[in-house]
Coordinates of N, CA and C in Angstrom, one line a residue:
Chain A
M27 N 0.8 -1.2 0.0 CA 0.0 0.0 0.0 C 0.9 1.2 0.0
S28 N 2.1 1.2 -0.3 CA 3.0 2.3 -0.3 C 2.6 3.3 -1.4
A29 N 2.3 2.8 -2.6 CA 2.0 3.6 -3.7 C 0.7 4.3 -3.6
A30 N -0.2 3.7 -2.8 CA -1.6 4.2 -2.6 C -1.6 5.5 -1.9
A31 N -0.5 5.9 -1.2 CA -0.6 7.1 -0.4 C -0.5 8.3 -1.2
E32 N 0.0 8.2 -2.5 CA 0.0 9.4 -3.3 C -1.2 9.6 -4.1
L33 N -2.2 8.7 -4.0 CA -3.4 8.8 -4.8 C -4.2 10.0 -4.2
P34 N -5.0 10.7 -5.1 CA -5.9 11.7 -4.6 C -7.0 11.1 -3.8
V35 N -7.5 11.9 -2.8 CA -8.5 11.4 -1.9 C -9.8 11.0 -2.6
W36 N -10.2 11.8 -3.6 CA -11.4 11.4 -4.2 C -11.4 10.1 -4.9
V37 N -10.2 9.7 -5.5 CA -10.1 8.4 -6.1 C -10.2 7.3 -5.0
A38 N -9.6 7.5 -3.8 CA -9.6 6.6 -2.8 C -11.1 6.4 -2.3
I39 N -11.8 7.5 -2.1 CA -13.2 7.4 -1.6 C -14.1 6.7 -2.6
L40 N -13.9 7.1 -3.9 CA -14.7 6.4 -5.0 C -14.5 4.9 -5.0
T41 N -13.2 4.6 -5.0 CA -12.8 3.2 -5.0 C -13.4 2.4 -3.8
A42 N -13.2 3.0 -2.7 CA -13.7 2.4 -1.4 C -15.2 2.2 -1.5
A43 N -15.9 3.2 -1.9 CA -17.4 3.1 -2.0 C -17.8 2.0 -2.9
L44 N -17.2 2.0 -4.1 CA -17.6 0.9 -5.1 C -17.2 -0.5 -4.6
V45 N -16.1 -0.6 -4.0 CA -15.7 -1.9 -3.5 C -16.6 -2.4 -2.4
L46 N -16.9 -1.5 -1.5 CA -17.8 -1.8 -0.4 C -19.2 -2.2 -0.9
L47 N -19.7 -1.4 -1.9 CA -21.0 -1.7 -2.5 C -21.0 -3.1 -3.1
G48 N -20.0 -3.4 -3.9 CA -20.0 -4.7 -4.6 C -19.9 -5.8 -3.6
A49 N -19.0 -5.7 -2.6 CA -18.9 -6.8 -1.6 C -20.2 -6.9 -0.8
A50 N -20.9 -5.8 -0.5 CA -22.1 -5.9 0.3 C -23.2 -6.6 -0.6
L51 N -23.2 -6.3 -1.9 CA -24.2 -7.0 -2.8 C -23.9 -8.5 -2.9
A52 N -22.6 -8.8 -3.0 CA -22.3 -10.2 -3.1 C -22.7 -11.0 -1.8
L53 N -22.5 -10.3 -0.7 CA -22.8 -10.9 0.6 C -24.3 -11.1 0.8
V54 N -25.1 -10.0 0.3 CA -26.5 -10.2 0.4 C -27.0 -11.3 -0.5
G55 N -26.4 -11.4 -1.7 CA -26.8 -12.5 -2.6 C -26.5 -13.9 -1.9
S56 N -25.3 -14.0 -1.3 CA -25.0 -15.3 -0.7 C -25.9 -15.6 0.5
I57 N -26.2 -14.6 1.3 CA -27.2 -14.8 2.4 C -28.5 -15.2 1.9
G58 N -28.9 -14.6 0.7 CA -30.2 -15.1 0.1 C -30.1 -16.5 -0.3
L59 N -29.0 -17.0 -0.8 CA -28.8 -18.4 -1.2 C -28.9 -19.3 0.0
L60 N -28.5 -18.7 1.2 CA -28.6 -19.5 2.4 C -30.1 -19.6 3.0
R61 N -30.8 -18.4 2.8 CA -32.0 -18.3 3.6 C -33.3 -18.6 2.8
L62 N -33.3 -18.5 1.5 CA -34.5 -18.7 0.7 C -34.9 -20.1 0.8
R63 N -36.2 -20.4 0.5 CA -36.7 -21.8 0.8 C -36.5 -22.7 -0.4
G64 N -37.2 -22.5 -1.5 CA -37.1 -23.5 -2.6 C -35.9 -23.2 -3.5
F65 N -35.6 -24.2 -4.3 CA -34.5 -24.0 -5.3 C -34.8 -22.9 -6.3
Y66 N -36.0 -22.8 -6.7 CA -36.4 -21.8 -7.7 C -36.4 -20.4 -7.1
D67 N -36.5 -20.3 -5.8 CA -36.3 -19.0 -5.2 C -34.8 -18.7 -5.1
R68 N -34.1 -19.7 -4.7 CA -32.7 -19.5 -4.4 C -31.9 -19.1 -5.6
V69 N -32.3 -19.6 -6.8 CA -31.5 -19.3 -8.0 C -31.5 -17.9 -8.3
H70 N -32.4 -17.1 -7.8 CA -32.4 -15.6 -8.1 C -31.3 -14.9 -7.3
A71 N -31.0 -15.4 -6.1 CA -30.2 -14.6 -5.1 C -28.8 -14.3 -5.6
P72 N -28.0 -15.3 -6.0 CA -26.6 -15.0 -6.3 C -26.4 -14.1 -7.5
T73 N -27.4 -13.9 -8.3 CA -27.2 -13.0 -9.4 C -27.0 -11.5 -9.0
L74 N -27.4 -11.2 -7.8 CA -27.0 -9.9 -7.2 C -25.5 -9.7 -7.2
G75 N -24.8 -10.7 -6.7 CA -23.3 -10.5 -6.7 C -22.7 -10.7 -8.1
A76 N -23.4 -11.5 -8.9 CA -22.7 -11.7 -10.2 C -22.9 -10.6 -11.2
T77 N -23.9 -9.8 -11.0 CA -24.1 -8.7 -12.0 C -23.6 -7.3 -11.4
L78 N -24.4 -6.8 -10.4 CA -24.0 -5.5 -9.9 C -22.8 -5.5 -9.0
G79 N -22.6 -6.6 -8.3 CA -21.5 -6.8 -7.4 C -20.2 -6.9 -8.2
A80 N -20.2 -7.8 -9.2 CA -19.0 -7.9 -10.0 C -18.7 -6.6 -10.8
G81 N -19.8 -6.0 -11.2 CA -19.7 -4.7 -12.0 C -19.0 -3.6 -11.2
S82 N -19.5 -3.4 -9.9 CA -18.9 -2.3 -9.2 C -17.5 -2.6 -8.7
I83 N -17.2 -3.9 -8.4 CA -15.8 -4.2 -8.0 C -14.9 -4.1 -9.2
A84 N -15.3 -4.5 -10.4 CA -14.4 -4.4 -11.5 C -14.2 -2.9 -11.9
L85 N -15.3 -2.1 -11.7 CA -15.2 -0.7 -12.0 C -14.2 0.0 -11.0
A86 N -14.3 -0.4 -9.7 CA -13.4 0.1 -8.7 C -12.0 -0.2 -9.0
S87 N -11.7 -1.5 -9.5 CA -10.4 -1.9 -9.8 C -9.9 -1.1 -11.0
M88 N -10.7 -0.9 -12.0 CA -10.3 -0.1 -13.2 C -9.9 1.3 -12.7
I89 N -10.7 2.0 -11.9 CA -10.4 3.3 -11.5 C -9.1 3.4 -10.7
Y90 N -9.0 2.4 -9.8 CA -7.8 2.4 -8.9 C -6.5 2.2 -9.7
F91 N -6.5 1.2 -10.6 CA -5.3 1.0 -11.3 C -5.0 2.1 -12.4
S92 N -6.1 2.7 -12.9 CA -5.8 3.8 -13.8 C -5.2 5.0 -13.1
A93 N -5.7 5.2 -11.8 CA -5.1 6.3 -11.1 C -3.7 6.0 -10.6
L94 N -3.4 4.7 -10.3 CA -2.1 4.3 -9.8 C -1.1 4.3 -10.9
E95 N -1.4 3.9 -12.1 CA -0.4 3.9 -13.1 C -0.5 5.1 -14.1
T96 N -1.4 6.0 -13.8 CA -1.6 7.2 -14.6 C -1.7 6.9 -16.1
R97 N -2.4 5.9 -16.4 CA -2.8 5.5 -17.8 C -4.1 4.7 -17.7
P98 N -4.9 4.7 -18.7 CA -6.1 3.9 -18.6 C -5.8 2.4 -18.6
V99 N -6.3 1.8 -17.5 CA -6.1 0.3 -17.3 C -7.5 -0.3 -17.3
L100 N -7.9 -0.9 -18.5 CA -9.3 -1.2 -18.6 C -9.5 -2.7 -18.8
H101 N -8.5 -3.5 -18.4 CA -8.7 -5.0 -18.7 C -9.7 -5.6 -17.8
E102 N -10.1 -5.0 -16.7 CA -11.1 -5.6 -15.8 C -12.5 -5.7 -16.5
A103 N -12.6 -4.8 -17.6 CA -13.9 -4.9 -18.4 C -14.1 -6.3 -19.0
L104 N -13.0 -7.0 -19.3 CA -13.1 -8.4 -19.8 C -13.9 -9.3 -18.8
I105 N -13.5 -9.2 -17.5 CA -14.2 -10.0 -16.5 C -15.7 -9.6 -16.5
L106 N -15.9 -8.3 -16.5 CA -17.2 -7.7 -16.4 C -18.1 -8.3 -17.5
I107 N -17.6 -8.1 -18.8 CA -18.4 -8.6 -19.9 C -18.6 -10.1 -19.9
F108 N -17.5 -10.8 -19.5 CA -17.6 -12.3 -19.5 C -18.7 -12.8 -18.5
V109 N -18.6 -12.2 -17.3 CA -19.5 -12.6 -16.2 C -21.0 -12.2 -16.6
A110 N -21.1 -11.0 -17.2 CA -22.5 -10.6 -17.5 C -23.1 -11.5 -18.6
V111 N -22.2 -12.0 -19.5 CA -22.7 -12.8 -20.6 C -23.0 -14.2 -20.1
T112 N -22.1 -14.8 -19.2 CA -22.2 -16.2 -18.9 C -23.2 -16.5 -17.8
T113 N -23.4 -15.6 -16.9 CA -24.3 -15.9 -15.7 C -25.7 -16.3 -16.1
P114 N -26.4 -15.5 -17.0 CA -27.7 -16.0 -17.4 C -27.7 -17.3 -18.1
V115 N -26.7 -17.6 -18.9 CA -26.7 -18.8 -19.7 C -26.6 -20.0 -18.7
T116 N -25.6 -19.8 -17.7 CA -25.4 -20.9 -16.7 C -26.7 -21.2 -15.9
L117 N -27.3 -20.1 -15.4 CA -28.4 -20.3 -14.5 C -29.6 -20.8 -15.3
M118 N -29.8 -20.4 -16.5 CA -30.9 -21.0 -17.3 C -30.7 -22.5 -17.5
I119 N -29.5 -22.9 -17.9 CA -29.3 -24.4 -18.1 C -29.5 -25.1 -16.7
L120 N -29.1 -24.5 -15.6 CA -29.2 -25.1 -14.3 C -30.7 -25.3 -14.0
V121 N -31.5 -24.2 -14.2 CA -32.9 -24.3 -13.9 C -33.6 -25.3 -14.8
R122 N -33.2 -25.4 -16.1 CA -33.7 -26.5 -17.0 C -33.4 -27.8 -16.4
A123 N -32.2 -28.0 -15.9 CA -31.8 -29.3 -15.3 C -32.7 -29.6 -14.1
A124 N -32.9 -28.6 -13.3 CA -33.7 -28.8 -12.0 C -35.1 -29.1 -12.4
L125 N -35.7 -28.4 -13.4 CA -37.0 -28.7 -13.8 C -37.2 -30.1 -14.4
F126 N -36.2 -30.5 -15.2 CA -36.2 -31.9 -15.7 C -36.1 -32.9 -14.6
R127 N -35.3 -32.7 -13.6 CA -35.2 -33.6 -12.5 C -36.5 -33.7 -11.7
D128 N -37.1 -32.5 -11.5 CA -38.4 -32.5 -10.7 C -39.5 -33.2 -11.5
R129 N -39.5 -32.9 -12.8 CA -40.6 -33.5 -13.6 C -40.4 -35.0 -13.7
A130 N -39.1 -35.5 -13.7 CA -38.9 -36.9 -13.8 C -39.4 -37.6 -12.5
E131 N -39.5 -36.9 -11.4 CA -40.1 -37.5 -10.2 C -41.5 -37.1 -10.0
N132 N -42.2 -36.7 -11.1 CA -43.6 -36.3 -11.0 C -43.9 -35.3 -10.0
D133 N -43.0 -34.3 -9.9 CA -43.2 -33.2 -9.0 C -42.9 -31.9 -9.7
D134 N -43.9 -31.6 -10.6 CA -43.7 -30.4 -11.5 C -43.9 -29.2 -10.6
P135 N -42.8 -28.3 -10.5 CA -43.0 -27.2 -9.6 C -44.0 -26.2 -10.1
L136 N -44.3 -26.2 -11.4 CA -45.3 -25.3 -11.9 C -46.7 -25.7 -11.6
L137 N -46.9 -27.0 -11.2 CA -48.2 -27.5 -10.9 C -48.4 -27.6 -9.4
R138 N -47.4 -27.3 -8.6 CA -47.6 -27.4 -7.1 C -48.6 -26.3 -6.7
P139 N -49.5 -26.7 -5.7 CA -50.5 -25.7 -5.3 C -49.8 -24.5 -4.5
G140 N -50.2 -23.3 -4.8 CA -49.6 -22.1 -4.1 C -48.3 -21.7 -4.7
E141 N -47.9 -22.2 -5.9 CA -46.6 -21.8 -6.5 C -46.8 -21.7 -8.0
G142 N -45.9 -20.8 -8.5 CA -45.8 -20.8 -10.0 C -47.0 -20.5 -10.7
V143 N -47.2 -21.2 -11.8 CA -48.3 -20.9 -12.7 C -49.7 -21.2 -12.1
A144 N -49.7 -22.2 -11.2 CA -50.9 -22.5 -10.5 C -51.4 -21.3 -9.7
R145 N -50.5 -20.6 -9.0 CA -50.9 -19.5 -8.3 C -51.3 -18.4 -9.2
L146 N -50.6 -18.2 -10.3 CA -51.0 -17.1 -11.2 C -52.4 -17.4 -11.8
D147 N -52.6 -18.7 -12.1 CA -54.0 -19.0 -12.6 C -55.0 -18.8 -11.6
A148 N -54.8 -19.1 -10.4 CA -55.8 -18.9 -9.3 C -56.1 -17.4 -9.1
D149 N -55.0 -16.6 -9.3 CA -55.3 -15.2 -9.1 C -56.0 -14.6 -10.3
A150 N -55.8 -15.1 -11.5 CA -56.4 -14.5 -12.6 C -57.7 -15.1 -13.0
R151 N -58.1 -16.2 -12.3 CA -59.3 -16.9 -12.7 C -60.5 -16.1 -12.4
D152 N -61.4 -16.2 -13.4 CA -62.7 -15.5 -13.2 C -63.6 -16.3 -12.2
P153 N -64.2 -15.7 -11.2 CA -64.9 -16.4 -10.2 C -66.1 -17.1 -10.8
R154 N -66.7 -16.6 -11.9 CA -67.8 -17.3 -12.5 C -67.5 -18.6 -13.1
E155 N -66.2 -18.7 -13.6 CA -65.8 -20.0 -14.2 C -65.7 -21.1 -13.2
T156 N -65.2 -20.8 -12.0 CA -65.0 -21.8 -11.0 C -66.3 -22.3 -10.4
R157 N -67.3 -21.4 -10.5 CA -68.6 -21.9 -9.9 C -69.2 -23.0 -10.7
G158 N -69.1 -22.8 -12.0 CA -69.7 -23.9 -12.9 C -68.7 -25.0 -13.0
Chain B
M6 N -3.8 9.3 4.2 CA -5.3 9.5 4.3 C -5.9 8.5 3.3
S7 N -5.5 8.6 2.0 CA -6.1 7.7 1.0 C -5.7 6.3 1.2
A8 N -4.5 6.1 1.7 CA -4.0 4.7 1.9 C -4.8 4.1 3.1
A9 N -5.2 4.9 4.1 CA -6.0 4.4 5.2 C -7.4 4.0 4.7
I10 N -8.0 4.9 3.9 CA -9.3 4.7 3.4 C -9.3 3.4 2.6
L11 N -8.3 3.2 1.7 CA -8.3 2.1 0.8 C -8.1 0.8 1.6
S12 N -7.1 0.8 2.6 CA -6.8 -0.4 3.2 C -8.0 -0.9 4.1
W13 N -8.7 0.1 4.8 CA -9.8 -0.3 5.6 C -11.0 -0.8 4.7
S14 N -11.3 -0.1 3.6 CA -12.4 -0.6 2.8 C -12.1 -1.9 2.2
L15 N -10.9 -2.1 1.7 CA -10.6 -3.4 1.1 C -10.6 -4.5 2.1
W16 N -10.2 -4.2 3.4 CA -10.3 -5.2 4.4 C -11.7 -5.6 4.7
A17 N -12.6 -4.6 4.8 CA -14.0 -4.9 5.1 C -14.6 -5.7 3.9
A18 N -14.3 -5.3 2.7 CA -14.8 -6.0 1.6 C -14.4 -7.4 1.5
Q19 N -13.1 -7.7 1.9 CA -12.6 -9.1 1.9 C -13.3 -9.9 2.9
I20 N -13.6 -9.3 4.1 CA -14.3 -10.0 5.1 C -15.8 -10.3 4.6
M21 N -16.4 -9.4 4.0 CA -17.8 -9.6 3.5 C -17.8 -10.7 2.4
L22 N -16.8 -10.7 1.5 CA -16.7 -11.7 0.5 C -16.4 -13.0 1.1
A23 N -15.6 -13.1 2.1 CA -15.3 -14.4 2.7 C -16.5 -14.9 3.4
L24 N -17.3 -14.0 4.0 CA -18.6 -14.5 4.6 C -19.5 -15.0 3.6
G25 N -19.6 -14.3 2.4 CA -20.4 -14.8 1.3 C -20.0 -16.2 0.8
M26 N -18.6 -16.4 0.8 CA -18.1 -17.7 0.4 C -18.5 -18.8 1.3
S27 N -18.5 -18.4 2.7 CA -18.8 -19.5 3.6 C -20.3 -19.8 3.5
C28 N -21.2 -18.8 3.2 CA -22.6 -19.1 3.0 C -22.7 -20.1 1.8
A29 N -22.0 -19.8 0.7 CA -22.0 -20.7 -0.5 C -21.5 -22.1 -0.2
V30 N -20.4 -22.2 0.6 CA -19.9 -23.5 1.0 C -20.9 -24.2 1.8
F31 N -21.6 -23.5 2.7 CA -22.7 -24.2 3.5 C -23.8 -24.7 2.6
R32 N -24.2 -23.9 1.6 CA -25.2 -24.4 0.7 C -24.7 -25.6 -0.1
M33 N -23.4 -25.5 -0.4 CA -22.9 -26.6 -1.3 C -22.8 -27.9 -0.5
L34 N -22.5 -27.8 0.8 CA -22.4 -29.1 1.6 C -23.7 -29.5 2.1
R35 N -24.6 -28.6 2.3 CA -25.9 -29.0 2.9 C -27.0 -29.2 1.9
G36 N -27.0 -28.4 0.8 CA -28.1 -28.3 -0.2 C -28.9 -29.6 -0.3
P37 N -30.2 -29.6 -0.2 CA -30.9 -30.8 -0.2 C -30.8 -31.6 -1.5
R38 N -30.6 -30.9 -2.6 CA -30.6 -31.7 -3.9 C -29.3 -31.3 -4.7
A39 N -29.1 -32.0 -5.7 CA -27.8 -31.8 -6.5 C -27.8 -30.4 -7.1
Q40 N -28.9 -29.9 -7.6 CA -28.9 -28.5 -8.2 C -28.6 -27.4 -7.2
D41 N -29.0 -27.6 -5.9 CA -28.6 -26.7 -4.9 C -27.1 -26.6 -4.7
R42 N -26.5 -27.8 -4.8 CA -25.0 -27.9 -4.6 C -24.3 -27.2 -5.8
V43 N -24.8 -27.4 -7.0 CA -24.2 -26.7 -8.2 C -24.4 -25.2 -8.1
L44 N -25.5 -24.8 -7.6 CA -25.7 -23.3 -7.4 C -24.8 -22.8 -6.3
G45 N -24.6 -23.5 -5.3 CA -23.6 -23.1 -4.3 C -22.2 -23.0 -4.8
L46 N -21.8 -23.9 -5.7 CA -20.5 -23.9 -6.3 C -20.4 -22.7 -7.2
D47 N -21.5 -22.3 -8.0 CA -21.5 -21.2 -8.8 C -21.3 -19.9 -8.0
T48 N -22.0 -19.7 -6.9 CA -21.9 -18.6 -6.1 C -20.5 -18.5 -5.5
L49 N -19.9 -19.7 -5.1 CA -18.6 -19.8 -4.5 C -17.5 -19.2 -5.5
Y50 N -17.6 -19.6 -6.7 CA -16.5 -19.2 -7.6 C -16.7 -17.7 -8.0
I51 N -17.9 -17.2 -8.0 CA -18.1 -15.8 -8.3 C -17.5 -15.0 -7.1
N52 N -17.8 -15.4 -5.9 CA -17.3 -14.7 -4.7 C -15.8 -14.8 -4.7
A53 N -15.2 -15.9 -5.0 CA -13.8 -16.1 -5.0 C -13.1 -15.2 -6.0
M54 N -13.8 -15.0 -7.2 CA -13.2 -14.1 -8.2 C -13.2 -12.7 -7.7
L55 N -14.3 -12.3 -7.0 CA -14.4 -10.9 -6.5 C -13.3 -10.7 -5.4
L56 N -13.1 -11.8 -4.6 CA -12.1 -11.7 -3.5 C -10.8 -11.5 -4.1
L57 N -10.5 -12.2 -5.2 CA -9.2 -12.1 -5.9 C -9.0 -10.7 -6.4
L58 N -10.1 -10.1 -7.0 CA -9.9 -8.7 -7.5 C -9.6 -7.8 -6.4
T59 N -10.2 -7.9 -5.2 CA -9.9 -7.0 -4.1 C -8.5 -7.3 -3.5
V60 N -8.1 -8.5 -3.5 CA -6.7 -8.8 -3.1 C -5.7 -8.2 -4.0
G61 N -6.0 -8.2 -5.3 CA -5.1 -7.6 -6.3 C -5.1 -6.1 -6.1
M62 N -6.2 -5.5 -5.8 CA -6.2 -4.0 -5.5 C -5.4 -3.7 -4.2
A63 N -5.5 -4.6 -3.2 CA -4.7 -4.3 -2.0 C -3.2 -4.5 -2.2
S64 N -2.9 -5.4 -3.1 CA -1.4 -5.6 -3.3 C -0.9 -4.6 -4.4
G65 N -1.8 -4.0 -5.2 CA -1.3 -3.0 -6.1 C -0.7 -3.6 -7.4
R66 N -0.8 -5.0 -7.6 CA -0.3 -5.6 -8.7 C -1.4 -6.1 -9.6
T67 N -1.2 -6.1 -10.9 CA -2.3 -6.6 -11.8 C -2.2 -8.1 -12.1
L68 N -1.3 -8.8 -11.3 CA -1.1 -10.2 -11.5 C -2.4 -11.0 -11.1
Y69 N -3.1 -10.5 -10.1 CA -4.3 -11.2 -9.6 C -5.4 -11.2 -10.6
F70 N -5.4 -10.2 -11.5 CA -6.5 -10.0 -12.5 C -6.5 -11.3 -13.3
E71 N -5.4 -11.8 -13.7 CA -5.4 -13.0 -14.6 C -5.9 -14.2 -13.9
A72 N -5.6 -14.3 -12.6 CA -6.1 -15.5 -11.8 C -7.6 -15.3 -11.7
A73 N -8.1 -14.1 -11.5 CA -9.6 -13.9 -11.5 C -10.3 -14.2 -12.8
L74 N -9.6 -13.9 -13.9 CA -10.2 -14.2 -15.2 C -10.2 -15.7 -15.4
I75 N -9.2 -16.4 -15.0 CA -9.2 -17.8 -15.2 C -10.2 -18.5 -14.3
I76 N -10.4 -18.0 -13.1 CA -11.5 -18.5 -12.3 C -12.9 -18.3 -12.9
A77 N -13.1 -17.1 -13.5 CA -14.3 -16.9 -14.2 C -14.6 -17.8 -15.4
L78 N -13.5 -18.0 -16.2 CA -13.7 -18.9 -17.3 C -13.9 -20.4 -16.9
L79 N -13.1 -20.9 -16.0 CA -13.2 -22.3 -15.7 C -14.5 -22.5 -14.8
G80 N -14.9 -21.5 -14.0 CA -16.1 -21.7 -13.2 C -17.3 -21.8 -14.1
F81 N -17.3 -21.0 -15.2 CA -18.5 -21.1 -16.1 C -18.5 -22.5 -16.8
V82 N -17.3 -22.9 -17.2 CA -17.3 -24.3 -17.9 C -17.7 -25.4 -16.9
G83 N -17.2 -25.3 -15.7 CA -17.6 -26.3 -14.7 C -19.1 -26.3 -14.4
T84 N -19.7 -25.1 -14.2 CA -21.1 -25.1 -13.8 C -21.9 -25.6 -15.0
V85 N -21.6 -25.2 -16.2 CA -22.3 -25.7 -17.4 C -22.2 -27.2 -17.5
A86 N -21.0 -27.7 -17.3 CA -20.8 -29.2 -17.4 C -21.6 -29.9 -16.3
L87 N -21.6 -29.4 -15.1 CA -22.4 -30.0 -14.1 C -23.9 -30.0 -14.4
A88 N -24.4 -28.8 -14.9 CA -25.8 -28.7 -15.2 C -26.2 -29.7 -16.3
K89 N -25.3 -29.8 -17.3 CA -25.5 -30.7 -18.4 C -25.5 -32.1 -17.9
F90 N -24.7 -32.4 -16.9 CA -24.7 -33.8 -16.4 C -26.0 -34.1 -15.7
L91 N -26.5 -33.1 -14.9 CA -27.8 -33.2 -14.2 C -28.9 -33.4 -15.3
L92 N -28.8 -32.8 -16.4 CA -29.9 -32.8 -17.4 C -29.9 -34.1 -18.1
R93 N -28.7 -34.7 -18.5 CA -28.7 -35.8 -19.4 C -28.1 -37.1 -18.7
G94 N -27.3 -36.9 -17.7 CA -26.7 -38.1 -17.1 C -25.3 -38.3 -17.7
E95 N -24.9 -37.4 -18.7 CA -23.6 -37.5 -19.2 C -23.2 -36.1 -19.7
V96 N -21.9 -35.8 -19.8 CA -21.5 -34.5 -20.1 C -21.4 -34.3 -21.6
I97 N -20.7 -35.3 -22.3 CA -20.5 -35.2 -23.8 C -21.3 -36.3 -24.4
E98 N -22.3 -36.0 -25.3 CA -23.1 -37.0 -25.9 C -22.5 -37.4 -27.2

């Protein structure tokens, strides 16, 4: 941290704020992974850390190294682009696999009472139709 | 002044990311089904990548960036292979 002492204070404050924001978002996402009940709820939580968390930490790293070396250092954008592209692909394949496994055991999550499409149907259903 | 701000914020961020990694490890070891374990592994490698980025900022060297990039690449491949295995029972058909 010897070289960091010559940095301007606004760079240090901006970097610190972005790093703390990103780490807090990643922590909230991981706690959500721990706390939420079903798998289909849980799969939403880590995306907090994967999108905005990774984005703000990579941005902080870009700002910090650009100020430290007094030239634009932008290679953290690679990680940012790569994670932003791959996370939706990964999680969609994983949810497909989970859906396939649940359906193979005759436990379709979309047909469970009080969840998914069944709940949406029950909310949207016209009361006159259920009477007949 | 700016060195103190940076070292304290990076330290706090590393502690938060390590807590997040322990949550992911808990889900990976405990997770009731296989897809929960794969999701825990996915969260674990994302948090480890962010932790490596903060370690690289604390050390002031750009060496750690390459390690973080490799973790991102291999973690993606690993999660997709595990999800494909859960979907079909084999990785390469």
